[in-house]
Amino acid sequence: MTGLCAGRVVVVTGAGRGLGRAHALAFAAEGARVVVNDLGVGLDGSGGGAGPAGPAQDVVDEITAAGGLAVAHGGDIATPEGARSLVAAAVDTFGGLDTLVNNAGFLRDRMLVNLGEDDWDAVMRVHLKGHFLPLRHAAEYWRAEAKAGRGRRARVINTSSGAGLLGSVGQGNYAAAKAGIVGLTLVAAAEMGRYGVQANAIAPAARTRMTESAFGDTMAAPEGGGFDAMAPENVSPLVVWLGSDASEGVTGRVFETEGGRITVMEGWRPGPTADTGARRTPAEAGATALRLLADAEPPQPVYGTR
């Protein structure tokens, strides 16, 4: 490895398994000191509990066995106390915080007519609030450091999804939360740049507990070896680069990444437009809308409809 993150302190949430585990191991391999957060819950968020034991400690053991430095954090990052203690774990153990990777999440998939309020709230809580609270406490730390003349080249990598960019049938709660994460990322990039913080988001596709339940055999590893396009480890190199000093100047961006592919997503941009300078009647507004739609690019299909 190149030591791209040598000396940096990195926090990864939801790092006990899947993408988070791959990110934590990849950062450690590049010289970072890593706080491995995982609550140890099931795929739907059930079970688990506070404390460092469980999957987070397993990843720490992997890192230390390879000669790296890591510490486990078992707190609930969707609570103010858990998020605050997460940042404190980095500062108290390793003397600071340079990179925050928000990755934790779970699924409670339902079609909209069957989607209960509890399932909505639980997914919003872990994905959207679970991004906001660690980011808020990390930002508070970085602002204080900058004001004290100890500014850091801080990095935030948030985890959105193709579901958040295009929508996904049966995942109204998840898609809405992941879309919210993109908005949160753009605001963080705009607000925190003055303190040396860069914020970007990824929309990864990889084989994890979540995707295996949703897509089944399409996520399976290839038989007989060869390149495993769905391996979580394929996503981590971009995350490590975004979390390093080498990404200087890259902020407010969203990247899709899958296998060997990286795509810069360009988001909402103004398309065809018309302005009469006066109020329209409903019929006139409709005629204008239809004319503009005829000139517009068709939307990308929602996942689950193609």
PDB file of C-alpha atoms in Angstrom:
ATOM      1  CA  MET A   1       0.000   0.000   0.000  1.00  0.00           C
ATOM      2  CA  THR A   2       1.017   3.634  -0.515  1.00  0.00           C
ATOM      3  CA  GLY A   3       0.295   5.114   2.913  1.00  0.00           C
ATOM      4  CA  LEU A   4      -2.209   7.520   1.358  1.00  0.00           C
ATOM      5  CA  CYS A   5      -3.873   8.101   4.741  1.00  0.00           C
ATOM      6  CA  ALA A   6      -0.839   7.786   6.994  1.00  0.00           C
ATOM      7  CA  GLY A   7      -1.435   9.667  10.236  1.00  0.00           C
ATOM      8  CA  ARG A   8      -5.107  10.398   9.557  1.00  0.00           C
ATOM      9  CA  VAL A   9      -7.824   9.492  12.047  1.00  0.00           C
ATOM     10  CA  VAL A  10     -10.881   8.003  10.392  1.00  0.00           C
ATOM     11  CA  VAL A  11     -14.316   7.114  11.746  1.00  0.00           C
ATOM     12  CA  VAL A  12     -16.482   4.618   9.851  1.00  0.00           C
ATOM     13  CA  THR A  13     -20.055   3.961  10.983  1.00  0.00           C
ATOM     14  CA  GLY A  14     -21.737   0.631  10.373  1.00  0.00           C
ATOM     15  CA  ALA A  15     -18.272  -0.848   9.897  1.00  0.00           C
ATOM     16  CA  GLY A  16     -18.815  -4.314  11.341  1.00  0.00           C
ATOM     17  CA  ARG A  17     -19.844  -5.872   8.044  1.00  0.00           C
ATOM     18  CA  GLY A  18     -20.211  -5.237   4.325  1.00  0.00           C
ATOM     19  CA  LEU A  19     -19.182  -1.898   2.876  1.00  0.00           C
ATOM     20  CA  GLY A  20     -18.269  -0.370   6.243  1.00  0.00           C
ATOM     21  CA  ARG A  21     -15.939  -3.243   7.092  1.00  0.00           C
ATOM     22  CA  ALA A  22     -14.296  -2.987   3.668  1.00  0.00           C
ATOM     23  CA  HIS A  23     -13.818   0.780   4.134  1.00  0.00           C
ATOM     24  CA  ALA A  24     -12.312   0.372   7.611  1.00  0.00           C
ATOM     25  CA  LEU A  25      -9.845  -2.266   6.442  1.00  0.00           C
ATOM     26  CA  ALA A  26      -8.893  -0.226   3.372  1.00  0.00           C
ATOM     27  CA  PHE A  27      -8.261   2.931   5.412  1.00  0.00           C
ATOM     28  CA  ALA A  28      -6.154   0.982   7.897  1.00  0.00           C
ATOM     29  CA  ALA A  29      -4.152  -0.568   5.055  1.00  0.00           C
ATOM     30  CA  GLU A  30      -3.313   2.976   3.903  1.00  0.00           C
ATOM     31  CA  GLY A  31      -2.013   3.954   7.342  1.00  0.00           C
ATOM     32  CA  ALA A  32      -5.093   5.486   8.961  1.00  0.00           C
ATOM     33  CA  ARG A  33      -6.045   5.008  12.590  1.00  0.00           C
ATOM     34  CA  VAL A  34      -9.653   3.844  12.540  1.00  0.00           C
ATOM     35  CA  VAL A  35     -12.640   4.069  14.851  1.00  0.00           C
ATOM     36  CA  VAL A  36     -14.867   1.135  13.887  1.00  0.00           C
ATOM     37  CA  ASN A  37     -18.483   1.817  14.807  1.00  0.00           C
ATOM     38  CA  ASP A  38     -21.196  -0.833  14.725  1.00  0.00           C
ATOM     39  CA  LEU A  39     -24.245  -1.418  16.896  1.00  0.00           C
ATOM     40  CA  GLY A  40     -24.426  -5.071  15.886  1.00  0.00           C
ATOM     41  CA  VAL A  41     -28.086  -5.018  14.850  1.00  0.00           C
ATOM     42  CA  GLY A  42     -29.916  -7.267  12.424  1.00  0.00           C
ATOM     43  CA  LEU A  43     -30.778  -6.420   8.840  1.00  0.00           C
ATOM     44  CA  ASP A  44     -33.985  -4.671   9.942  1.00  0.00           C
ATOM     45  CA  GLY A  45     -32.331  -2.862  12.846  1.00  0.00           C
ATOM     46  CA  SER A  46     -33.469  -5.296  15.520  1.00  0.00           C
ATOM     47  CA  GLY A  47     -31.271  -6.789  18.239  1.00  0.00           C
ATOM     48  CA  GLY A  48     -27.766  -5.621  19.004  1.00  0.00           C
ATOM     49  CA  GLY A  49     -26.842  -3.292  21.793  1.00  0.00           C
ATOM     50  CA  ALA A  50     -24.288  -0.832  23.066  1.00  0.00           C
ATOM     51  CA  GLY A  51     -20.702  -1.778  23.747  1.00  0.00           C
ATOM     52  CA  PRO A  52     -17.659  -2.543  21.614  1.00  0.00           C
ATOM     53  CA  ALA A  53     -18.131  -6.339  21.512  1.00  0.00           C
ATOM     54  CA  GLY A  54     -19.390  -8.016  18.362  1.00  0.00           C
ATOM     55  CA  PRO A  55     -18.739  -7.215  14.703  1.00  0.00           C
ATOM     56  CA  ALA A  56     -16.975  -3.902  15.413  1.00  0.00           C
ATOM     57  CA  GLN A  57     -14.432  -5.644  17.629  1.00  0.00           C
ATOM     58  CA  ASP A  58     -13.976  -8.371  15.010  1.00  0.00           C
ATOM     59  CA  VAL A  59     -12.927  -5.738  12.483  1.00  0.00           C
ATOM     60  CA  VAL A  60     -10.633  -4.076  15.017  1.00  0.00           C
ATOM     61  CA  ASP A  61      -9.002  -7.463  15.589  1.00  0.00           C
ATOM     62  CA  GLU A  62      -8.456  -7.852  11.837  1.00  0.00           C
ATOM     63  CA  ILE A  63      -6.841  -4.434  11.627  1.00  0.00           C
ATOM     64  CA  THR A  64      -4.558  -4.935  14.629  1.00  0.00           C
ATOM     65  CA  ALA A  65      -3.556  -8.411  13.420  1.00  0.00           C
ATOM     66  CA  ALA A  66      -2.343  -6.756  10.225  1.00  0.00           C
ATOM     67  CA  GLY A  67      -0.303  -4.239  12.214  1.00  0.00           C
ATOM     68  CA  GLY A  68      -2.779  -1.357  12.139  1.00  0.00           C
ATOM     69  CA  LEU A  69      -4.388   0.762  14.846  1.00  0.00           C
ATOM     70  CA  ALA A  70      -8.123   0.721  15.528  1.00  0.00           C
ATOM     71  CA  VAL A  71     -10.677   0.965  18.315  1.00  0.00           C
ATOM     72  CA  ALA A  72     -14.266  -0.285  18.484  1.00  0.00           C
ATOM     73  CA  HIS A  73     -17.273   1.914  19.205  1.00  0.00           C
ATOM     74  CA  GLY A  74     -20.625   0.258  19.857  1.00  0.00           C
ATOM     75  CA  GLY A  75     -22.794   3.307  20.429  1.00  0.00           C
ATOM     76  CA  ASP A  76     -25.983   4.249  18.580  1.00  0.00           C
ATOM     77  CA  ILE A  77     -24.940   7.074  16.257  1.00  0.00           C
ATOM     78  CA  ALA A  78     -28.578   8.061  15.688  1.00  0.00           C
ATOM     79  CA  THR A  79     -28.665   9.455  19.235  1.00  0.00           C
ATOM     80  CA  PRO A  80     -26.928  12.659  20.362  1.00  0.00           C
ATOM     81  CA  GLU A  81     -25.023  10.735  23.035  1.00  0.00           C
ATOM     82  CA  GLY A  82     -23.861   8.046  20.637  1.00  0.00           C
ATOM     83  CA  ALA A  83     -22.762  10.537  17.973  1.00  0.00           C
ATOM     84  CA  ARG A  84     -20.973  12.697  20.535  1.00  0.00           C
ATOM     85  CA  SER A  85     -19.150   9.697  21.992  1.00  0.00           C
ATOM     86  CA  LEU A  86     -18.165   8.570  18.487  1.00  0.00           C
ATOM     87  CA  VAL A  87     -16.266  11.800  17.858  1.00  0.00           C
ATOM     88  CA  ALA A  88     -14.880  11.667  21.392  1.00  0.00           C
ATOM     89  CA  ALA A  89     -13.589   8.132  20.768  1.00  0.00           C
ATOM     90  CA  ALA A  90     -11.491   9.421  17.873  1.00  0.00           C
ATOM     91  CA  VAL A  91     -10.205  12.483  19.717  1.00  0.00           C
ATOM     92  CA  ASP A  92      -9.539  10.722  23.028  1.00  0.00           C
ATOM     93  CA  THR A  93      -7.932   7.619  21.514  1.00  0.00           C
ATOM     94  CA  PHE A  94      -6.001   9.032  18.584  1.00  0.00           C
ATOM     95  CA  GLY A  95      -5.787  12.767  19.272  1.00  0.00           C
ATOM     96  CA  GLY A  96      -8.157  14.096  16.638  1.00  0.00           C
ATOM     97  CA  LEU A  97     -10.509  13.397  13.746  1.00  0.00           C
ATOM     98  CA  ASP A  98      -9.777  13.862  10.053  1.00  0.00           C
ATOM     99  CA  THR A  99     -12.319  11.783   8.130  1.00  0.00           C
ATOM    100  CA  LEU A 100     -15.908  10.753   8.831  1.00  0.00           C
ATOM    101  CA  VAL A 101     -17.466   7.996   6.731  1.00  0.00           C
ATOM    102  CA  ASN A 102     -21.213   7.749   7.355  1.00  0.00           C
ATOM    103  CA  ASN A 103     -22.257   4.280   6.266  1.00  0.00           C
ATOM    104  CA  ALA A 104     -24.591   2.721   8.861  1.00  0.00           C
ATOM    105  CA  GLY A 105     -28.049   1.642   7.762  1.00  0.00           C
ATOM    106  CA  PHE A 106     -30.650  -1.087   7.472  1.00  0.00           C
ATOM    107  CA  LEU A 107     -33.773  -1.894   5.467  1.00  0.00           C
ATOM    108  CA  ARG A 108     -37.480  -2.246   6.141  1.00  0.00           C
ATOM    109  CA  ASP A 109     -38.849  -2.617   2.630  1.00  0.00           C
ATOM    110  CA  ARG A 110     -42.572  -2.305   1.941  1.00  0.00           C
ATOM    111  CA  MET A 111     -44.750  -1.080  -0.893  1.00  0.00           C
ATOM    112  CA  LEU A 112     -46.176   2.327  -0.011  1.00  0.00           C
ATOM    113  CA  VAL A 113     -49.662   1.022   0.741  1.00  0.00           C
ATOM    114  CA  ASN A 114     -48.151  -1.390   3.291  1.00  0.00           C
ATOM    115  CA  LEU A 115     -45.458   0.910   4.691  1.00  0.00           C
ATOM    116  CA  GLY A 116     -46.122   1.536   8.368  1.00  0.00           C
ATOM    117  CA  GLU A 117     -45.131   4.659  10.249  1.00  0.00           C
ATOM    118  CA  ASP A 118     -42.746   2.667  12.455  1.00  0.00           C
ATOM    119  CA  ASP A 119     -40.914   1.324   9.393  1.00  0.00           C
ATOM    120  CA  TRP A 120     -40.730   4.836   7.943  1.00  0.00           C
ATOM    121  CA  ASP A 121     -39.411   6.342  11.164  1.00  0.00           C
ATOM    122  CA  ALA A 122     -36.865   3.579  11.787  1.00  0.00           C
ATOM    123  CA  VAL A 123     -35.281   3.869   8.346  1.00  0.00           C
ATOM    124  CA  MET A 124     -35.275   7.669   8.435  1.00  0.00           C
ATOM    125  CA  ARG A 125     -33.687   7.518  11.867  1.00  0.00           C
ATOM    126  CA  VAL A 126     -30.753   5.265  11.030  1.00  0.00           C
ATOM    127  CA  HIS A 127     -29.993   6.620   7.566  1.00  0.00           C
ATOM    128  CA  LEU A 128     -30.807  10.321   7.710  1.00  0.00           C
ATOM    129  CA  LYS A 129     -30.522  11.125  11.404  1.00  0.00           C
ATOM    130  CA  GLY A 130     -27.641   8.652  11.619  1.00  0.00           C
ATOM    131  CA  HIS A 131     -25.808  10.777   9.041  1.00  0.00           C
ATOM    132  CA  PHE A 132     -26.796  14.135  10.503  1.00  0.00           C
ATOM    133  CA  LEU A 133     -25.771  13.592  14.128  1.00  0.00           C
ATOM    134  CA  PRO A 134     -22.196  12.302  13.553  1.00  0.00           C
ATOM    135  CA  LEU A 135     -21.731  15.030  10.948  1.00  0.00           C
ATOM    136  CA  ARG A 136     -23.042  17.690  13.298  1.00  0.00           C
ATOM    137  CA  HIS A 137     -20.704  16.691  16.139  1.00  0.00           C
ATOM    138  CA  ALA A 138     -17.728  16.250  13.813  1.00  0.00           C
ATOM    139  CA  ALA A 139     -18.430  19.670  12.290  1.00  0.00           C
ATOM    140  CA  GLU A 140     -18.536  21.224  15.748  1.00  0.00           C
ATOM    141  CA  TYR A 141     -15.109  19.733  16.473  1.00  0.00           C
ATOM    142  CA  TRP A 142     -13.631  20.888  13.159  1.00  0.00           C
ATOM    143  CA  ARG A 143     -15.001  24.409  13.574  1.00  0.00           C
ATOM    144  CA  ALA A 144     -13.451  24.649  17.037  1.00  0.00           C
ATOM    145  CA  GLU A 145     -10.129  23.363  15.698  1.00  0.00           C
ATOM    146  CA  ALA A 146     -10.155  25.908  12.871  1.00  0.00           C
ATOM    147  CA  LYS A 147     -10.958  28.784  15.223  1.00  0.00           C
ATOM    148  CA  ALA A 148      -8.096  27.698  17.492  1.00  0.00           C
ATOM    149  CA  GLY A 149      -5.674  27.810  14.560  1.00  0.00           C
ATOM    150  CA  ARG A 150      -5.452  24.013  14.294  1.00  0.00           C
ATOM    151  CA  GLY A 151      -7.478  23.582  11.118  1.00  0.00           C
ATOM    152  CA  ARG A 152      -7.530  20.070   9.657  1.00  0.00           C
ATOM    153  CA  ARG A 153      -7.987  18.894   6.089  1.00  0.00           C
ATOM    154  CA  ALA A 154     -11.217  17.242   7.098  1.00  0.00           C
ATOM    155  CA  ARG A 155     -13.254  14.940   4.904  1.00  0.00           C
ATOM    156  CA  VAL A 156     -16.821  13.619   5.035  1.00  0.00           C
ATOM    157  CA  ILE A 157     -18.033  10.761   2.856  1.00  0.00           C
ATOM    158  CA  ASN A 158     -21.765  10.129   3.095  1.00  0.00           C
ATOM    159  CA  THR A 159     -23.506   7.059   1.710  1.00  0.00           C
ATOM    160  CA  SER A 160     -26.494   7.605  -0.537  1.00  0.00           C
ATOM    161  CA  SER A 161     -27.840   5.067  -3.026  1.00  0.00           C
ATOM    162  CA  GLY A 162     -29.145   4.697  -6.546  1.00  0.00           C
ATOM    163  CA  ALA A 163     -32.511   4.407  -4.807  1.00  0.00           C
ATOM    164  CA  GLY A 164     -32.043   7.936  -3.499  1.00  0.00           C
ATOM    165  CA  LEU A 165     -31.089   9.271  -6.922  1.00  0.00           C
ATOM    166  CA  LEU A 166     -33.691   7.468  -9.050  1.00  0.00           C
ATOM    167  CA  GLY A 167     -36.180   5.900  -6.647  1.00  0.00           C
ATOM    168  CA  SER A 168     -36.750   2.190  -5.986  1.00  0.00           C
ATOM    169  CA  VAL A 169     -39.998   0.238  -5.962  1.00  0.00           C
ATOM    170  CA  GLY A 170     -40.789  -1.102  -2.506  1.00  0.00           C
ATOM    171  CA  GLN A 171     -38.298   1.227  -0.834  1.00  0.00           C
ATOM    172  CA  GLY A 172     -40.102   4.523  -0.359  1.00  0.00           C
ATOM    173  CA  ASN A 173     -38.627   5.050   3.110  1.00  0.00           C
ATOM    174  CA  TYR A 174     -35.094   4.078   2.084  1.00  0.00           C
ATOM    175  CA  ALA A 175     -35.192   6.096  -1.159  1.00  0.00           C
ATOM    176  CA  ALA A 176     -36.444   9.205   0.641  1.00  0.00           C
ATOM    177  CA  ALA A 177     -33.743   8.900   3.321  1.00  0.00           C
ATOM    178  CA  LYS A 178     -30.995   8.393   0.754  1.00  0.00           C
ATOM    179  CA  ALA A 179     -32.204  11.371  -1.277  1.00  0.00           C
ATOM    180  CA  GLY A 180     -32.101  13.428   1.911  1.00  0.00           C
ATOM    181  CA  ILE A 181     -28.492  12.403   2.448  1.00  0.00           C
ATOM    182  CA  VAL A 182     -27.557  13.971  -0.892  1.00  0.00           C
ATOM    183  CA  GLY A 183     -29.158  17.264   0.153  1.00  0.00           C
ATOM    184  CA  LEU A 184     -27.417  17.112   3.518  1.00  0.00           C
ATOM    185  CA  THR A 185     -24.080  16.518   1.780  1.00  0.00           C
ATOM    186  CA  LEU A 186     -24.470  19.549  -0.481  1.00  0.00           C
ATOM    187  CA  VAL A 187     -25.310  21.786   2.482  1.00  0.00           C
ATOM    188  CA  ALA A 188     -22.355  20.451   4.491  1.00  0.00           C
ATOM    189  CA  ALA A 189     -19.986  21.129   1.598  1.00  0.00           C
ATOM    190  CA  ALA A 190     -21.248  24.698   1.271  1.00  0.00           C
ATOM    191  CA  GLU A 191     -21.287  25.499   4.995  1.00  0.00           C
ATOM    192  CA  MET A 192     -18.157  23.754   6.207  1.00  0.00           C
ATOM    193  CA  GLY A 193     -15.668  24.624   3.481  1.00  0.00           C
ATOM    194  CA  ARG A 194     -14.535  27.679   5.450  1.00  0.00           C
ATOM    195  CA  TYR A 195     -13.292  25.314   8.169  1.00  0.00           C
ATOM    196  CA  GLY A 196     -11.339  23.087   5.800  1.00  0.00           C
ATOM    197  CA  VAL A 197     -14.038  20.411   5.501  1.00  0.00           C
ATOM    198  CA  GLN A 198     -14.856  18.687   2.222  1.00  0.00           C
ATOM    199  CA  ALA A 199     -18.090  16.683   1.961  1.00  0.00           C
ATOM    200  CA  ASN A 200     -18.999  14.237  -0.794  1.00  0.00           C
ATOM    201  CA  ALA A 201     -21.432  11.344  -1.201  1.00  0.00           C
ATOM    202  CA  ILE A 202     -21.246   7.963  -2.861  1.00  0.00           C
ATOM    203  CA  ALA A 203     -24.055   5.836  -4.286  1.00  0.00           C
ATOM    204  CA  PRO A 204     -22.498   2.370  -4.187  1.00  0.00           C
ATOM    205  CA  ALA A 205     -23.652  -0.971  -5.557  1.00  0.00           C
ATOM    206  CA  ALA A 206     -22.126  -4.002  -3.853  1.00  0.00           C
ATOM    207  CA  ARG A 207     -22.981  -7.319  -2.271  1.00  0.00           C
ATOM    208  CA  THR A 208     -23.993  -6.777   1.354  1.00  0.00           C
ATOM    209  CA  ARG A 209     -26.634  -8.146   3.699  1.00  0.00           C
ATOM    210  CA  MET A 210     -28.978  -5.437   2.451  1.00  0.00           C
ATOM    211  CA  THR A 211     -28.510  -6.002  -1.272  1.00  0.00           C
ATOM    212  CA  GLU A 212     -28.487  -9.788  -1.049  1.00  0.00           C
ATOM    213  CA  SER A 213     -31.953  -9.682   0.484  1.00  0.00           C
ATOM    214  CA  ALA A 214     -33.177  -7.316  -2.232  1.00  0.00           C
ATOM    215  CA  PHE A 215     -31.504  -8.764  -5.336  1.00  0.00           C
ATOM    216  CA  GLY A 216     -30.621 -12.347  -4.434  1.00  0.00           C
ATOM    217  CA  ASP A 217     -28.588 -14.303  -7.002  1.00  0.00           C
ATOM    218  CA  THR A 218     -27.818 -11.223  -9.122  1.00  0.00           C
ATOM    219  CA  MET A 219     -25.369 -10.197  -6.395  1.00  0.00           C
ATOM    220  CA  ALA A 220     -23.659 -13.600  -6.127  1.00  0.00           C
ATOM    221  CA  ALA A 221     -19.905 -13.941  -6.451  1.00  0.00           C
ATOM    222  CA  PRO A 222     -18.760 -15.454  -9.776  1.00  0.00           C
ATOM    223  CA  GLU A 223     -18.042 -19.163  -9.783  1.00  0.00           C
ATOM    224  CA  GLY A 224     -14.503 -20.225 -10.570  1.00  0.00           C
ATOM    225  CA  GLY A 225     -12.850 -16.969  -9.538  1.00  0.00           C
ATOM    226  CA  GLY A 226     -12.391 -13.929 -11.740  1.00  0.00           C
ATOM    227  CA  PHE A 227     -13.294 -10.334 -11.037  1.00  0.00           C
ATOM    228  CA  ASP A 228     -16.102 -10.094  -8.509  1.00  0.00           C
ATOM    229  CA  ALA A 229     -17.872  -6.921  -9.619  1.00  0.00           C
ATOM    230  CA  MET A 230     -20.160  -6.940  -6.577  1.00  0.00           C
ATOM    231  CA  ALA A 231     -17.463  -7.251  -3.903  1.00  0.00           C
ATOM    232  CA  PRO A 232     -17.711  -4.417  -1.330  1.00  0.00           C
ATOM    233  CA  GLU A 233     -13.941  -3.967  -1.560  1.00  0.00           C
ATOM    234  CA  ASN A 234     -14.377  -2.463  -5.045  1.00  0.00           C
ATOM    235  CA  VAL A 235     -16.099   0.597  -3.561  1.00  0.00           C
ATOM    236  CA  SER A 236     -13.543   1.334  -0.843  1.00  0.00           C
ATOM    237  CA  PRO A 237     -10.668   2.726  -2.972  1.00  0.00           C
ATOM    238  CA  LEU A 238     -12.759   5.742  -3.987  1.00  0.00           C
ATOM    239  CA  VAL A 239     -13.881   6.248  -0.387  1.00  0.00           C
ATOM    240  CA  VAL A 240     -10.281   6.107   0.843  1.00  0.00           C
ATOM    241  CA  TRP A 241      -9.174   8.616  -1.786  1.00  0.00           C
ATOM    242  CA  LEU A 242     -12.043  10.977  -0.932  1.00  0.00           C
ATOM    243  CA  GLY A 243     -11.060  10.640   2.732  1.00  0.00           C
ATOM    244  CA  SER A 244      -7.415  11.528   2.100  1.00  0.00           C
ATOM    245  CA  ASP A 245      -5.444  14.724   1.539  1.00  0.00           C
ATOM    246  CA  ALA A 246      -5.139  13.709  -2.135  1.00  0.00           C
ATOM    247  CA  SER A 247      -8.775  14.701  -2.804  1.00  0.00           C
ATOM    248  CA  GLU A 248      -8.070  18.378  -2.091  1.00  0.00           C
ATOM    249  CA  GLY A 249     -10.594  20.580  -3.907  1.00  0.00           C
ATOM    250  CA  VAL A 250     -13.216  17.874  -4.466  1.00  0.00           C
ATOM    251  CA  THR A 251     -16.371  18.699  -2.519  1.00  0.00           C
ATOM    252  CA  GLY A 252     -20.132  18.764  -2.967  1.00  0.00           C
ATOM    253  CA  ARG A 253     -20.038  15.841  -5.405  1.00  0.00           C
ATOM    254  CA  VAL A 254     -21.946  12.579  -5.727  1.00  0.00           C
ATOM    255  CA  PHE A 255     -20.285   9.496  -7.200  1.00  0.00           C
ATOM    256  CA  GLU A 256     -21.901   6.249  -8.293  1.00  0.00           C
ATOM    257  CA  THR A 257     -19.486   3.367  -7.911  1.00  0.00           C
ATOM    258  CA  GLU A 258     -19.863  -0.317  -8.729  1.00  0.00           C
ATOM    259  CA  GLY A 259     -17.221  -2.896  -9.605  1.00  0.00           C
ATOM    260  CA  GLY A 260     -14.651  -1.091 -11.731  1.00  0.00           C
ATOM    261  CA  ARG A 261     -16.992   1.777 -12.661  1.00  0.00           C
ATOM    262  CA  ILE A 262     -17.007   5.290 -11.167  1.00  0.00           C
ATOM    263  CA  THR A 263     -19.538   7.858 -12.400  1.00  0.00           C
ATOM    264  CA  VAL A 264     -19.853  11.503 -11.401  1.00  0.00           C
ATOM    265  CA  MET A 265     -23.581  12.116 -10.982  1.00  0.00           C
ATOM    266  CA  GLU A 266     -24.672  15.528 -12.216  1.00  0.00           C
ATOM    267  CA  GLY A 267     -27.938  15.821 -10.341  1.00  0.00           C
ATOM    268  CA  TRP A 268     -30.761  18.252 -10.932  1.00  0.00           C
ATOM    269  CA  ARG A 269     -30.006  20.859 -13.582  1.00  0.00           C
ATOM    270  CA  PRO A 270     -32.395  23.285 -15.304  1.00  0.00           C
ATOM    271  CA  GLY A 271     -33.826  21.823 -18.497  1.00  0.00           C
ATOM    272  CA  PRO A 272     -36.231  23.374 -21.017  1.00  0.00           C
ATOM    273  CA  THR A 273     -37.897  26.510 -19.647  1.00  0.00           C
ATOM    274  CA  ALA A 274     -40.411  29.138 -20.734  1.00  0.00           C
ATOM    275  CA  ASP A 275     -41.306  32.466 -19.131  1.00  0.00           C
ATOM    276  CA  THR A 276     -44.241  34.604 -20.283  1.00  0.00           C
ATOM    277  CA  GLY A 277     -43.648  37.310 -17.710  1.00  0.00           C
ATOM    278  CA  ALA A 278     -47.297  36.986 -16.700  1.00  0.00           C
ATOM    279  CA  ARG A 279     -49.619  34.586 -14.875  1.00  0.00           C
ATOM    280  CA  ARG A 280     -50.949  31.682 -16.951  1.00  0.00           C
ATOM    281  CA  THR A 281     -54.346  30.059 -16.834  1.00  0.00           C
ATOM    282  CA  PRO A 282     -54.317  26.358 -15.860  1.00  0.00           C
ATOM    283  CA  ALA A 283     -54.857  25.423 -19.522  1.00  0.00           C
ATOM    284  CA  GLU A 284     -51.964  27.639 -20.609  1.00  0.00           C
ATOM    285  CA  ALA A 285     -49.720  26.210 -17.875  1.00  0.00           C
ATOM    286  CA  GLY A 286     -50.565  22.700 -19.031  1.00  0.00           C
ATOM    287  CA  ALA A 287     -49.874  23.485 -22.677  1.00  0.00           C
ATOM    288  CA  THR A 288     -46.520  25.004 -21.726  1.00  0.00           C
ATOM    289  CA  ALA A 289     -45.612  22.025 -19.528  1.00  0.00           C
ATOM    290  CA  LEU A 290     -46.394  19.565 -22.336  1.00  0.00           C
ATOM    291  CA  ARG A 291     -44.330  21.562 -24.819  1.00  0.00           C
ATOM    292  CA  LEU A 292     -41.367  21.666 -22.420  1.00  0.00           C
ATOM    293  CA  LEU A 293     -41.656  17.953 -21.634  1.00  0.00           C
ATOM    294  CA  ALA A 294     -41.483  17.175 -25.347  1.00  0.00           C
ATOM    295  CA  ASP A 295     -38.072  18.864 -25.445  1.00  0.00           C
ATOM    296  CA  ALA A 296     -36.796  17.423 -22.158  1.00  0.00           C
ATOM    297  CA  GLU A 297     -34.645  14.366 -21.576  1.00  0.00           C
ATOM    298  CA  PRO A 298     -36.739  11.420 -20.361  1.00  0.00           C
ATOM    299  CA  PRO A 299     -36.172  10.491 -16.714  1.00  0.00           C
ATOM    300  CA  GLN A 300     -34.102   7.462 -15.816  1.00  0.00           C
ATOM    301  CA  PRO A 301     -36.267   4.484 -14.857  1.00  0.00           C
ATOM    302  CA  VAL A 302     -36.978   3.821 -11.200  1.00  0.00           C
ATOM    303  CA  TYR A 303     -35.237   0.713  -9.843  1.00  0.00           C
ATOM    304  CA  GLY A 304     -37.604  -2.229  -9.959  1.00  0.00           C
ATOM    305  CA  THR A 305     -39.382  -1.039 -13.128  1.00  0.00           C
ATOM    306  CA  ARG A 306     -36.844  -2.173 -15.701  1.00  0.00           C
TER     307      ARG A 306
END
